Amino acid sequence: MKLEALHGLSHQFQWMIVLILPAGLFALFARNRRFVRAAASVSAALAAIGFSSILLDAFSSAKISADRSTCNHQLRAMGMAVNMYLSDNDVTMPPASRWTAAIDSRLKWESPDEGFNCRSANTPFSYAFNATLDRKSMMGVIEQAELILAFDAAVNTLDAAGDSRILERRHSGGANVVFCDGHTKWVNPHSEKLLRWNP
């Protein structure tokens, strides 16, 4: 079997075919029973290692997907809380320096640590507020569904605020963002260029 034929297969399956198949075929045609048993044992051990590698990859992918989904859910909750704040405050955004405190009572989290931290982040806090919205009146601001409200960021303070310069791509090479209308989206480096930061 030529290695070019393995091109479409995953790395784990290529590894298993290249190592296990020759041992199995050799054992099949060998006349020495001891060698047949040894080759069969080696083949079984290699197969077990290969399958465990596949399972570990599957579990890792599932964890990455779950973390991204949880982060997305947290940002959506923040977007809804900000919209409730707007309704109670003459359609004016909270101060960027205290944005989490302004919406905290509208969230159903037991503590800020629960909702303002993403499991994929390596910093104490995980999200930042769009600094251009600091105390901004949203009256007359058009196309709010395209305007960034908050986003994934690598920050050390709870009430972080900024712009695209601190956006962190921690979910499969992209980032989760929430827009002013409350909907969320995962964006990759290409679509980041199309994001609107200024009202």
PDB file of C-alpha atoms in Angstrom:
ATOM      1  CA  MET A   1       0.000   0.000   0.000  1.00  0.00           C
ATOM      2  CA  LYS A   2       1.460   3.353  -1.006  1.00  0.00           C
ATOM      3  CA  LEU A   3       1.594   6.096   1.595  1.00  0.00           C
ATOM      4  CA  GLU A   4      -0.128   8.465  -0.877  1.00  0.00           C
ATOM      5  CA  ALA A   5      -3.287   6.381  -0.504  1.00  0.00           C
ATOM      6  CA  LEU A   6      -3.322   7.230   3.221  1.00  0.00           C
ATOM      7  CA  HIS A   7      -3.494  10.962   2.582  1.00  0.00           C
ATOM      8  CA  GLY A   8      -7.239  11.294   3.233  1.00  0.00           C
ATOM      9  CA  LEU A   9      -7.168   9.393   6.527  1.00  0.00           C
ATOM     10  CA  SER A  10      -6.678  10.930   9.944  1.00  0.00           C
ATOM     11  CA  HIS A  11      -3.224  10.871  11.518  1.00  0.00           C
ATOM     12  CA  GLN A  12      -4.188   8.153  14.013  1.00  0.00           C
ATOM     13  CA  PHE A  13      -5.571   5.822  11.337  1.00  0.00           C
ATOM     14  CA  GLN A  14      -2.506   6.326   9.144  1.00  0.00           C
ATOM     15  CA  TRP A  15      -0.285   5.433  12.093  1.00  0.00           C
ATOM     16  CA  MET A  16      -2.313   2.304  12.843  1.00  0.00           C
ATOM     17  CA  ILE A  17      -2.325   1.079   9.234  1.00  0.00           C
ATOM     18  CA  VAL A  18       1.396   1.672   8.697  1.00  0.00           C
ATOM     19  CA  LEU A  19       2.434  -0.138  11.909  1.00  0.00           C
ATOM     20  CA  ILE A  20      -0.247  -2.739  12.528  1.00  0.00           C
ATOM     21  CA  LEU A  21      -1.029  -3.996   9.022  1.00  0.00           C
ATOM     22  CA  PRO A  22       2.513  -5.209   8.194  1.00  0.00           C
ATOM     23  CA  ALA A  23       2.814  -6.979  11.555  1.00  0.00           C
ATOM     24  CA  GLY A  24      -0.578  -8.643  11.088  1.00  0.00           C
ATOM     25  CA  LEU A  25       0.209  -9.775   7.530  1.00  0.00           C
ATOM     26  CA  PHE A  26       3.615 -11.097   8.544  1.00  0.00           C
ATOM     27  CA  ALA A  27       2.043 -13.014  11.416  1.00  0.00           C
ATOM     28  CA  LEU A  28      -0.573 -14.463   9.054  1.00  0.00           C
ATOM     29  CA  PHE A  29       2.022 -15.965   6.721  1.00  0.00           C
ATOM     30  CA  ALA A  30       4.674 -16.882   9.277  1.00  0.00           C
ATOM     31  CA  ARG A  31       5.100 -20.572  10.140  1.00  0.00           C
ATOM     32  CA  ASN A  32       6.635 -20.147  13.562  1.00  0.00           C
ATOM     33  CA  ARG A  33       3.829 -20.246  16.170  1.00  0.00           C
ATOM     34  CA  ARG A  34       5.834 -18.323  18.764  1.00  0.00           C
ATOM     35  CA  PHE A  35       6.410 -15.515  16.319  1.00  0.00           C
ATOM     36  CA  VAL A  36       2.736 -15.541  15.334  1.00  0.00           C
ATOM     37  CA  ARG A  37       1.739 -15.101  18.999  1.00  0.00           C
ATOM     38  CA  ALA A  38       4.314 -12.340  19.525  1.00  0.00           C
ATOM     39  CA  ALA A  39       3.270 -10.511  16.356  1.00  0.00           C
ATOM     40  CA  ALA A  40      -0.414 -10.805  17.346  1.00  0.00           C
ATOM     41  CA  SER A  41       0.374  -9.389  20.819  1.00  0.00           C
ATOM     42  CA  VAL A  42       2.309  -6.490  19.335  1.00  0.00           C
ATOM     43  CA  SER A  43      -0.512  -5.800  16.874  1.00  0.00           C
ATOM     44  CA  ALA A  44      -3.098  -5.837  19.678  1.00  0.00           C
ATOM     45  CA  ALA A  45      -0.981  -3.487  21.823  1.00  0.00           C
ATOM     46  CA  LEU A  46      -0.477  -1.077  18.931  1.00  0.00           C
ATOM     47  CA  ALA A  47      -4.200  -1.156  18.156  1.00  0.00           C
ATOM     48  CA  ALA A  48      -5.030  -0.368  21.801  1.00  0.00           C
ATOM     49  CA  ILE A  49      -2.621   2.591  21.778  1.00  0.00           C
ATOM     50  CA  GLY A  50      -4.071   3.836  18.494  1.00  0.00           C
ATOM     51  CA  PHE A  51      -7.680   3.595  19.694  1.00  0.00           C
ATOM     52  CA  SER A  52      -6.867   5.319  22.997  1.00  0.00           C
ATOM     53  CA  SER A  53      -5.260   8.160  21.029  1.00  0.00           C
ATOM     54  CA  ILE A  54      -8.443   8.497  18.942  1.00  0.00           C
ATOM     55  CA  LEU A  55     -10.589   8.562  22.100  1.00  0.00           C
ATOM     56  CA  LEU A  56      -8.365  11.190  23.742  1.00  0.00           C
ATOM     57  CA  ASP A  57      -8.677  13.397  20.642  1.00  0.00           C
ATOM     58  CA  ALA A  58     -12.460  12.984  20.683  1.00  0.00           C
ATOM     59  CA  PHE A  59     -12.678  13.924  24.386  1.00  0.00           C
ATOM     60  CA  SER A  60     -10.385  16.912  23.838  1.00  0.00           C
ATOM     61  CA  SER A  61     -12.511  18.139  20.924  1.00  0.00           C
ATOM     62  CA  ALA A  62     -15.675  17.754  23.000  1.00  0.00           C
ATOM     63  CA  LYS A  63     -14.168  19.804  25.852  1.00  0.00           C
ATOM     64  CA  ILE A  64     -13.072  22.570  23.463  1.00  0.00           C
ATOM     65  CA  SER A  65     -16.556  22.690  21.960  1.00  0.00           C
ATOM     66  CA  ALA A  66     -18.232  22.749  25.400  1.00  0.00           C
ATOM     67  CA  ASP A  67     -15.966  25.580  26.630  1.00  0.00           C
ATOM     68  CA  ARG A  68     -16.718  27.637  23.533  1.00  0.00           C
ATOM     69  CA  SER A  69     -20.460  27.071  23.969  1.00  0.00           C
ATOM     70  CA  THR A  70     -20.364  28.037  27.677  1.00  0.00           C
ATOM     71  CA  CYS A  71     -18.412  31.201  26.857  1.00  0.00           C
ATOM     72  CA  ASN A  72     -20.949  32.046  24.157  1.00  0.00           C
ATOM     73  CA  HIS A  73     -23.800  31.549  26.646  1.00  0.00           C
ATOM     74  CA  GLN A  74     -22.123  33.831  29.210  1.00  0.00           C
ATOM     75  CA  LEU A  75     -21.678  36.613  26.659  1.00  0.00           C
ATOM     76  CA  ARG A  76     -25.312  36.266  25.574  1.00  0.00           C
ATOM     77  CA  ALA A  77     -26.405  36.633  29.216  1.00  0.00           C
ATOM     78  CA  MET A  78     -24.262  39.794  29.492  1.00  0.00           C
ATOM     79  CA  GLY A  79     -25.858  41.186  26.333  1.00  0.00           C
ATOM     80  CA  MET A  80     -29.343  40.612  27.721  1.00  0.00           C
ATOM     81  CA  ALA A  81     -28.361  42.191  31.060  1.00  0.00           C
ATOM     82  CA  VAL A  82     -26.986  45.293  29.311  1.00  0.00           C
ATOM     83  CA  ASN A  83     -30.219  45.627  27.355  1.00  0.00           C
ATOM     84  CA  MET A  84     -32.179  45.489  30.632  1.00  0.00           C
ATOM     85  CA  TYR A  85     -29.845  48.160  32.011  1.00  0.00           C
ATOM     86  CA  LEU A  86     -30.541  50.322  28.941  1.00  0.00           C
ATOM     87  CA  SER A  87     -34.299  50.020  29.534  1.00  0.00           C
ATOM     88  CA  ASP A  88     -33.873  51.240  33.122  1.00  0.00           C
ATOM     89  CA  ASN A  89     -31.404  54.053  32.331  1.00  0.00           C
ATOM     90  CA  ASP A  90     -32.798  56.120  29.465  1.00  0.00           C
ATOM     91  CA  VAL A  91     -31.130  53.993  26.786  1.00  0.00           C
ATOM     92  CA  THR A  92     -27.670  54.946  28.073  1.00  0.00           C
ATOM     93  CA  MET A  93     -24.810  52.472  28.348  1.00  0.00           C
ATOM     94  CA  PRO A  94     -23.150  51.837  31.731  1.00  0.00           C
ATOM     95  CA  PRO A  95     -19.797  53.403  32.596  1.00  0.00           C
ATOM     96  CA  ALA A  96     -17.031  51.267  31.098  1.00  0.00           C
ATOM     97  CA  SER A  97     -15.124  51.453  34.398  1.00  0.00           C
ATOM     98  CA  ARG A  98     -18.031  49.773  36.273  1.00  0.00           C
ATOM     99  CA  TRP A  99     -19.886  47.865  33.581  1.00  0.00           C
ATOM    100  CA  THR A 100     -19.928  44.515  35.388  1.00  0.00           C
ATOM    101  CA  ALA A 101     -21.299  46.042  38.603  1.00  0.00           C
ATOM    102  CA  ALA A 102     -23.978  47.832  36.563  1.00  0.00           C
ATOM    103  CA  ILE A 103     -25.323  44.594  35.107  1.00  0.00           C
ATOM    104  CA  ASP A 104     -24.472  42.162  37.926  1.00  0.00           C
ATOM    105  CA  SER A 105     -27.881  42.432  39.622  1.00  0.00           C
ATOM    106  CA  ARG A 106     -29.544  41.518  36.315  1.00  0.00           C
ATOM    107  CA  LEU A 107     -27.548  38.305  35.982  1.00  0.00           C
ATOM    108  CA  LYS A 108     -28.401  35.067  37.729  1.00  0.00           C
ATOM    109  CA  TRP A 109     -24.817  34.165  38.591  1.00  0.00           C
ATOM    110  CA  GLU A 110     -23.876  33.405  42.165  1.00  0.00           C
ATOM    111  CA  SER A 111     -20.635  35.374  41.897  1.00  0.00           C
ATOM    112  CA  PRO A 112     -18.697  37.385  39.278  1.00  0.00           C
ATOM    113  CA  ASP A 113     -16.187  34.532  39.164  1.00  0.00           C
ATOM    114  CA  GLU A 114     -18.897  32.246  37.804  1.00  0.00           C
ATOM    115  CA  GLY A 115     -19.953  34.300  34.800  1.00  0.00           C
ATOM    116  CA  PHE A 116     -17.090  36.624  33.954  1.00  0.00           C
ATOM    117  CA  ASN A 117     -14.559  33.811  33.566  1.00  0.00           C
ATOM    118  CA  CYS A 118     -14.153  31.609  30.531  1.00  0.00           C
ATOM    119  CA  ARG A 119     -12.777  28.110  31.150  1.00  0.00           C
ATOM    120  CA  SER A 120     -10.464  28.474  28.153  1.00  0.00           C
ATOM    121  CA  ALA A 121      -8.868  31.700  29.419  1.00  0.00           C
ATOM    122  CA  ASN A 122      -5.474  31.892  31.097  1.00  0.00           C
ATOM    123  CA  THR A 123      -6.167  35.186  32.872  1.00  0.00           C
ATOM    124  CA  PRO A 124      -8.253  35.954  35.987  1.00  0.00           C
ATOM    125  CA  PHE A 125     -11.037  37.548  33.935  1.00  0.00           C
ATOM    126  CA  SER A 126     -12.128  36.816  30.424  1.00  0.00           C
ATOM    127  CA  TYR A 127     -14.260  39.576  28.932  1.00  0.00           C
ATOM    128  CA  ALA A 128     -14.008  43.257  28.078  1.00  0.00           C
ATOM    129  CA  PHE A 129     -16.550  45.972  27.341  1.00  0.00           C
ATOM    130  CA  ASN A 130     -16.360  48.005  24.141  1.00  0.00           C
ATOM    131  CA  ALA A 131     -14.743  51.203  25.456  1.00  0.00           C
ATOM    132  CA  THR A 132     -16.352  53.388  22.775  1.00  0.00           C
ATOM    133  CA  LEU A 133     -19.740  52.713  24.430  1.00  0.00           C
ATOM    134  CA  ASP A 134     -18.750  54.283  27.768  1.00  0.00           C
ATOM    135  CA  ARG A 135     -21.912  56.115  29.013  1.00  0.00           C
ATOM    136  CA  LYS A 136     -23.043  56.317  25.390  1.00  0.00           C
ATOM    137  CA  SER A 137     -26.686  57.142  24.673  1.00  0.00           C
ATOM    138  CA  MET A 138     -27.969  54.538  22.243  1.00  0.00           C
ATOM    139  CA  MET A 139     -30.808  56.788  21.107  1.00  0.00           C
ATOM    140  CA  GLY A 140     -30.499  57.087  17.352  1.00  0.00           C
ATOM    141  CA  VAL A 141     -27.601  54.606  17.063  1.00  0.00           C
ATOM    142  CA  ILE A 142     -28.439  52.573  13.990  1.00  0.00           C
ATOM    143  CA  GLU A 143     -27.648  48.940  13.163  1.00  0.00           C
ATOM    144  CA  GLN A 144     -26.997  47.928  16.772  1.00  0.00           C
ATOM    145  CA  ALA A 145     -26.949  44.292  15.664  1.00  0.00           C
ATOM    146  CA  GLU A 146     -23.553  45.038  14.048  1.00  0.00           C
ATOM    147  CA  LEU A 147     -22.020  47.014  16.939  1.00  0.00           C
ATOM    148  CA  ILE A 148     -19.747  45.137  19.375  1.00  0.00           C
ATOM    149  CA  LEU A 149     -20.824  45.292  23.020  1.00  0.00           C
ATOM    150  CA  ALA A 150     -18.415  42.904  24.796  1.00  0.00           C
ATOM    151  CA  PHE A 151     -15.887  40.309  23.714  1.00  0.00           C
ATOM    152  CA  ASP A 152     -13.320  37.659  24.656  1.00  0.00           C
ATOM    153  CA  ALA A 153     -10.240  39.328  26.116  1.00  0.00           C
ATOM    154  CA  ALA A 154      -7.195  38.350  28.162  1.00  0.00           C
ATOM    155  CA  VAL A 155      -7.576  40.761  31.083  1.00  0.00           C
ATOM    156  CA  ASN A 156      -6.590  40.954  34.738  1.00  0.00           C
ATOM    157  CA  THR A 157      -9.394  43.208  35.955  1.00  0.00           C
ATOM    158  CA  LEU A 158     -13.106  42.547  36.214  1.00  0.00           C
ATOM    159  CA  ASP A 159     -14.188  45.844  34.626  1.00  0.00           C
ATOM    160  CA  ALA A 160     -11.886  45.733  31.623  1.00  0.00           C
ATOM    161  CA  ALA A 161     -12.725  47.827  28.589  1.00  0.00           C
ATOM    162  CA  GLY A 162     -11.014  48.194  25.245  1.00  0.00           C
ATOM    163  CA  ASP A 163     -11.260  47.536  21.552  1.00  0.00           C
ATOM    164  CA  SER A 164     -10.050  45.078  18.931  1.00  0.00           C
ATOM    165  CA  ARG A 165      -6.464  45.357  20.199  1.00  0.00           C
ATOM    166  CA  ILE A 166      -7.275  43.245  23.267  1.00  0.00           C
ATOM    167  CA  LEU A 167      -9.601  40.768  21.545  1.00  0.00           C
ATOM    168  CA  GLU A 168      -8.349  37.262  22.375  1.00  0.00           C
ATOM    169  CA  ARG A 169      -8.703  34.345  19.951  1.00  0.00           C
ATOM    170  CA  ARG A 170      -8.951  31.532  22.476  1.00  0.00           C
ATOM    171  CA  HIS A 171     -11.633  29.363  20.846  1.00  0.00           C
ATOM    172  CA  SER A 172     -10.272  27.359  17.904  1.00  0.00           C
ATOM    173  CA  GLY A 173      -8.359  30.365  16.594  1.00  0.00           C
ATOM    174  CA  GLY A 174     -11.319  32.718  16.935  1.00  0.00           C
ATOM    175  CA  ALA A 175     -13.196  34.725  19.549  1.00  0.00           C
ATOM    176  CA  ASN A 176     -16.742  35.007  20.873  1.00  0.00           C
ATOM    177  CA  VAL A 177     -18.347  38.449  20.781  1.00  0.00           C
ATOM    178  CA  VAL A 178     -21.754  39.827  21.791  1.00  0.00           C
ATOM    179  CA  PHE A 179     -23.414  42.638  19.866  1.00  0.00           C
ATOM    180  CA  CYS A 180     -25.535  45.489  21.215  1.00  0.00           C
ATOM    181  CA  ASP A 181     -28.782  43.761  20.300  1.00  0.00           C
ATOM    182  CA  GLY A 182     -27.766  40.788  22.496  1.00  0.00           C
ATOM    183  CA  HIS A 183     -26.879  38.181  19.863  1.00  0.00           C
ATOM    184  CA  THR A 184     -23.513  36.433  19.965  1.00  0.00           C
ATOM    185  CA  LYS A 185     -21.154  35.179  17.311  1.00  0.00           C
ATOM    186  CA  TRP A 186     -17.854  33.337  16.964  1.00  0.00           C
ATOM    187  CA  VAL A 187     -15.509  35.286  14.715  1.00  0.00           C
ATOM    188  CA  ASN A 188     -12.291  34.182  13.039  1.00  0.00           C
ATOM    189  CA  PRO A 189      -9.353  36.488  12.185  1.00  0.00           C
ATOM    190  CA  HIS A 190     -10.790  37.157   8.720  1.00  0.00           C
ATOM    191  CA  SER A 191     -14.272  38.177   9.936  1.00  0.00           C
ATOM    192  CA  GLU A 192     -12.749  40.249  12.779  1.00  0.00           C
ATOM    193  CA  LYS A 193     -11.832  42.874  10.194  1.00  0.00           C
ATOM    194  CA  LEU A 194     -15.528  43.398   9.462  1.00  0.00           C
ATOM    195  CA  LEU A 195     -16.549  44.035  13.086  1.00  0.00           C
ATOM    196  CA  ARG A 196     -17.939  47.454  13.963  1.00  0.00           C
ATOM    197  CA  TRP A 197     -16.529  49.012  17.134  1.00  0.00           C
ATOM    198  CA  ASN A 198     -17.663  52.643  16.883  1.00  0.00           C
ATOM    199  CA  PRO A 199     -21.307  53.737  17.263  1.00  0.00           C
TER     200      PRO A 199
END
